[in-house]
PDB file of C-alpha atoms in Angstrom:
ATOM      1  CA  MET A   1       1.634  10.679  -1.659  1.00 41.00           C
ATOM      2  CA  SER A   2      -2.006  11.799  -0.635  1.00 55.00           C
ATOM      3  CA  ASP A   3      -3.336  10.950   2.758  1.00 79.00           C
ATOM      4  CA  GLN A   4      -5.179   7.757   0.555  1.00 89.00           C
ATOM      5  CA  PHE A   5      -2.282   5.915   1.539  1.00 94.00           C
ATOM      6  CA  SER A   6      -1.380   7.071   5.075  1.00 95.00           C
ATOM      7  CA  TYR A   7      -3.337   4.414   7.311  1.00 97.00           C
ATOM      8  CA  PRO A   8      -3.837   5.683  11.272  1.00 97.00           C
ATOM      9  CA  VAL A   9      -2.277   3.067  13.346  1.00 97.00           C
ATOM     10  CA  LYS A  10      -3.204   2.199  17.220  1.00 96.00           C
ATOM     11  CA  LEU A  11      -0.545   1.985  19.242  1.00 97.00           C
ATOM     12  CA  THR A  12      -1.146  -0.193  22.916  1.00 97.00           C
ATOM     13  CA  LYS A  13       1.574   0.085  25.467  1.00 97.00           C
ATOM     14  CA  GLN A  14       1.612  -3.360  27.022  1.00 97.00           C
ATOM     15  CA  LYS A  15       1.763  -3.752  30.725  1.00 96.00           C
ATOM     16  CA  GLU A  16       4.883  -6.684  30.130  1.00 94.00           C
ATOM     17  CA  GLY A  17       6.575  -3.672  28.167  1.00 95.00           C
ATOM     18  CA  GLY A  18       6.274  -3.003  24.475  1.00 97.00           C
ATOM     19  CA  TYR A  19       3.780  -1.544  22.156  1.00 98.00           C
ATOM     20  CA  LEU A  20       0.629  -3.640  20.265  1.00 98.00           C
ATOM     21  CA  VAL A  21       0.162  -2.039  16.969  1.00 98.00           C
ATOM     22  CA  GLN A  22      -2.930  -2.588  15.064  1.00 98.00           C
ATOM     23  CA  PHE A  23      -4.595  -0.734  12.096  1.00 98.00           C
ATOM     24  CA  PRO A  24      -8.311  -0.377  12.755  1.00 96.00           C
ATOM     25  CA  ASP A  25      -8.955  -0.303   8.346  1.00 97.00           C
ATOM     26  CA  LEU A  26      -7.471  -3.581   8.394  1.00 98.00           C
ATOM     27  CA  ALA A  27      -7.853  -6.356  11.122  1.00 96.00           C
ATOM     28  CA  GLU A  28      -5.345  -8.855   9.961  1.00 97.00           C
ATOM     29  CA  ALA A  29      -2.427  -6.285  10.741  1.00 98.00           C
ATOM     30  CA  ILE A  30      -1.103  -6.555  13.980  1.00 98.00           C
ATOM     31  CA  THR A  31       2.369  -6.559  15.311  1.00 98.00           C
ATOM     32  CA  GLN A  32       4.428  -5.095  18.173  1.00 97.00           C
ATOM     33  CA  GLY A  33       7.216  -3.514  19.229  1.00 97.00           C
ATOM     34  CA  GLU A  34       9.822  -3.167  22.284  1.00 97.00           C
ATOM     35  CA  ASN A  35       9.636   0.439  22.430  1.00 97.00           C
ATOM     36  CA  LEU A  36       7.808   3.434  20.152  1.00 96.00           C
ATOM     37  CA  GLU A  37      10.597   3.481  17.731  1.00 96.00           C
ATOM     38  CA  ASP A  38      10.602  -0.799  16.788  1.00 98.00           C
ATOM     39  CA  ALA A  39       6.402  -0.517  17.011  1.00 98.00           C
ATOM     40  CA  LEU A  40       6.884   1.952  14.463  1.00 96.00           C
ATOM     41  CA  ASN A  41       9.405   0.731  12.355  1.00 96.00           C
ATOM     42  CA  GLU A  42       7.339  -2.836  12.452  1.00 98.00           C
ATOM     43  CA  ALA A  43       4.144  -0.975  11.879  1.00 98.00           C
ATOM     44  CA  MET A  44       5.596   0.212   8.638  1.00 97.00           C
ATOM     45  CA  ASP A  45       6.395  -3.747   7.578  1.00 97.00           C
ATOM     46  CA  CYS A  46       3.031  -4.796   9.160  1.00 98.00           C
ATOM     47  CA  LEU A  47       0.842  -2.418   7.088  1.00 98.00           C
ATOM     48  CA  GLU A  48       3.074  -3.526   3.494  1.00 97.00           C
ATOM     49  CA  GLU A  49       2.574  -7.205   4.266  1.00 98.00           C
ATOM     50  CA  ALA A  50      -1.167  -7.184   4.733  1.00 98.00           C
ATOM     51  CA  ILE A  51      -1.586  -4.709   1.617  1.00 98.00           C
ATOM     52  CA  ALA A  52       0.916  -6.996  -0.425  1.00 97.00           C
ATOM     53  CA  HIS A  53      -1.427 -10.160   0.877  1.00 97.00           C
ATOM     54  CA  ARG A  54      -4.514  -8.360  -0.130  1.00 98.00           C
ATOM     55  CA  MET A  55      -2.928  -7.816  -3.360  1.00 97.00           C
ATOM     56  CA  ALA A  56      -1.764 -10.684  -4.150  1.00 95.00           C
ATOM     57  CA  LYS A  57      -4.998 -12.680  -3.190  1.00 96.00           C
ATOM     58  CA  LYS A  58      -6.985 -10.372  -5.411  1.00 95.00           C
ATOM     59  CA  LEU A  59      -9.018  -8.218  -1.993  1.00 97.00           C
ATOM     60  CA  ASP A  60     -10.450  -5.303  -1.776  1.00 97.00           C
ATOM     61  CA  ILE A  61      -7.996  -2.940   0.167  1.00 97.00           C
ATOM     62  CA  PRO A  62     -10.266  -0.181   2.125  1.00 96.00           C
ATOM     63  CA  MET A  63      -9.572   3.465   2.062  1.00 95.00           C
ATOM     64  CA  PRO A  64      -7.958   4.728   5.089  1.00 96.00           C
ATOM     65  CA  SER A  65     -10.456   6.114   7.642  1.00 94.00           C
ATOM     66  CA  GLN A  66      -9.782   9.770   8.819  1.00 90.00           C
ATOM     67  CA  ARG A  67      -9.467   9.270  13.241  1.00 84.00           C
ATOM     68  CA  LYS A  68      -8.557  12.028  14.931  1.00 84.00           C
ATOM     69  CA  ARG A  69      -5.788  11.803  17.319  1.00 86.00           C
ATOM     70  CA  CYS A  70      -3.498   9.173  15.972  1.00 88.00           C
ATOM     71  CA  LYS A  71      -0.732   8.609  14.450  1.00 93.00           C
ATOM     72  CA  TYR A  72      -0.630   7.584  10.865  1.00 95.00           C
ATOM     73  CA  ILE A  73       1.702   5.167   8.957  1.00 96.00           C
ATOM     74  CA  THR A  74       2.338   5.914   5.140  1.00 95.00           C
ATOM     75  CA  LEU A  75       3.250   2.912   2.658  1.00 96.00           C
ATOM     76  CA  SER A  76       5.911   4.361   0.855  1.00 94.00           C
ATOM     77  CA  THR A  77       6.459   5.441  -2.119  1.00 94.00           C
ATOM     78  CA  THR A  78       6.765   2.146  -4.411  1.00 93.00           C
ATOM     79  CA  PHE A  79       4.100   0.514  -2.344  1.00 95.00           C
ATOM     80  CA  ALA A  80       1.808   3.311  -2.989  1.00 96.00           C
ATOM     81  CA  VAL A  81       2.315   3.459  -6.722  1.00 97.00           C
ATOM     82  CA  LYS A  82       2.308  -0.351  -7.135  1.00 98.00           C
ATOM     83  CA  THR A  83      -1.477   0.201  -4.731  1.00 98.00           C
ATOM     84  CA  ALA A  84      -2.407   2.456  -7.330  1.00 98.00           C
ATOM     85  CA  LEU A  85      -2.014   0.554 -10.105  1.00 98.00           C
ATOM     86  CA  TYR A  86      -3.976  -2.448  -8.295  1.00 98.00           C
ATOM     87  CA  LEU A  87      -6.698  -0.013  -7.490  1.00 98.00           C
ATOM     88  CA  ALA A  88      -6.825   1.643 -10.480  1.00 98.00           C
ATOM     89  CA  MET A  89      -7.313  -2.249 -12.746  1.00 98.00           C
ATOM     90  CA  ARG A  90      -9.631  -3.122  -9.921  1.00 98.00           C
ATOM     91  CA  GLU A  91     -12.036   0.125 -10.828  1.00 98.00           C
ATOM     92  CA  LYS A  92     -11.631  -0.915 -14.269  1.00 98.00           C
ATOM     93  CA  LYS A  93     -12.341  -4.343 -13.407  1.00 98.00           C
ATOM     94  CA  LEU A  94      -9.198  -4.883 -15.375  1.00 98.00           C
ATOM     95  CA  ASN A  95      -7.274  -7.941 -15.285  1.00 97.00           C
ATOM     96  CA  ASN A  96      -3.577  -9.035 -15.677  1.00 98.00           C
ATOM     97  CA  THR A  97      -4.267 -10.092 -19.139  1.00 98.00           C
ATOM     98  CA  SER A  98      -6.231  -6.743 -20.453  1.00 98.00           C
ATOM     99  CA  LEU A  99      -3.744  -4.669 -19.224  1.00 98.00           C
ATOM    100  CA  ALA A 100      -1.222  -6.418 -20.738  1.00 98.00           C
ATOM    101  CA  ARG A 101      -3.020  -6.295 -24.251  1.00 98.00           C
ATOM    102  CA  LYS A 102      -3.491  -2.468 -23.449  1.00 97.00           C
ATOM    103  CA  LEU A 103       0.587  -1.866 -22.645  1.00 98.00           C
ATOM    104  CA  GLY A 104       1.744  -4.396 -25.323  1.00 98.00           C
ATOM    105  CA  CYS A 105       3.188  -6.815 -22.904  1.00 98.00           C
ATOM    106  CA  ASN A 106       2.801 -10.025 -21.346  1.00 97.00           C
ATOM    107  CA  GLU A 107       0.878 -11.005 -18.465  1.00 98.00           C
ATOM    108  CA  LYS A 108       3.952 -11.985 -16.163  1.00 98.00           C
ATOM    109  CA  GLU A 109       5.480  -8.031 -16.784  1.00 98.00           C
ATOM    110  CA  ILE A 110       1.991  -6.972 -15.393  1.00 98.00           C
ATOM    111  CA  ARG A 111       2.301  -9.486 -12.199  1.00 97.00           C
ATOM    112  CA  ARG A 112       5.624  -7.560 -11.142  1.00 98.00           C
ATOM    113  CA  LEU A 113       4.421  -4.619 -11.880  1.00 98.00           C
ATOM    114  CA  LEU A 114       1.871  -5.425  -9.010  1.00 98.00           C
ATOM    115  CA  ASP A 115       4.487  -7.111  -6.817  1.00 97.00           C
ATOM    116  CA  PRO A 116       5.745  -4.783  -4.563  1.00 93.00           C
ATOM    117  CA  HIS A 117       8.173  -7.263  -4.201  1.00 93.00           C
ATOM    118  CA  TYR A 118       9.857  -6.857  -6.997  1.00 96.00           C
ATOM    119  CA  ASN A 119      12.138  -3.161  -8.374  1.00 96.00           C
ATOM    120  CA  SER A 120       9.780  -1.833 -11.394  1.00 96.00           C
ATOM    121  CA  LYS A 121      11.068   1.017 -13.303  1.00 96.00           C
ATOM    122  CA  LEU A 122       8.319   3.657 -12.230  1.00 96.00           C
ATOM    123  CA  PRO A 123       7.997   5.242 -15.312  1.00 97.00           C
ATOM    124  CA  ARG A 124       6.428   1.730 -16.550  1.00 98.00           C
ATOM    125  CA  ILE A 125       3.822   1.611 -13.338  1.00 98.00           C
ATOM    126  CA  GLU A 126       3.108   5.636 -14.530  1.00 98.00           C
ATOM    127  CA  GLU A 127       2.274   4.134 -18.645  1.00 98.00           C
ATOM    128  CA  ALA A 128       0.086   1.297 -16.917  1.00 98.00           C
ATOM    129  CA  LEU A 129      -1.956   3.392 -14.654  1.00 98.00           C
ATOM    130  CA  ASN A 130      -2.468   6.728 -17.723  1.00 98.00           C
ATOM    131  CA  LYS A 131      -3.636   3.532 -19.907  1.00 98.00           C
ATOM    132  CA  LEU A 132      -6.098   3.300 -17.182  1.00 98.00           C
ATOM    133  CA  GLY A 133      -7.038   6.744 -17.220  1.00 98.00           C
ATOM    134  CA  LYS A 134      -5.050   7.551 -13.818  1.00 97.00           C
ATOM    135  CA  LYS A 135      -2.077  10.228 -13.611  1.00 96.00           C
ATOM    136  CA  LEU A 136       0.341   9.509 -10.913  1.00 94.00           C
ATOM    137  CA  GLU A 137       1.486  12.792  -9.170  1.00 92.00           C
ATOM    138  CA  VAL A 138       4.193  13.096  -6.444  1.00 86.00           C
ATOM    139  CA  HIS A 139       4.235  15.766  -3.540  1.00 83.00           C
ATOM    140  CA  VAL A 140       6.908  16.576  -1.400  1.00 84.00           C
ATOM    141  CA  VAL A 141       5.918  17.851   2.231  1.00 81.00           C
ATOM    142  CA  SER A 142       7.584  18.830   5.389  1.00 87.00           C
ATOM    143  CA  PHE A 143       7.336  16.846   8.315  1.00 78.00           C
TER     144      PHE A 143
END
């Protein structure tokens, strides 16, 4: 996935131990970890839950800001493609029922395609994106 789904994370070492984790682009996304590794693991979960909450409440999802000297947390592939579908629907101002009509399915299937906790089939998400004029591309990068 691209930088579209990589959010800057602020890690602050706490006097009492551990790290405070914050996402400048998502004020509600705050967590902590006992050490750096734990903080980064918690950051991924926190980011995904913040995005899932925004999707469930039909709120805007901000594009990640670009910051220098900052760590980034990237959404998992499944979360990213579902977020991409959500963003494409908002861009086209389509609700679940309208997309269901385009795909020839019921609204419940669209809810599942958008639910980050539901194990949707990737080809179906790709088909939905295509109906919205979007093409899913996958890139593998070294890190």
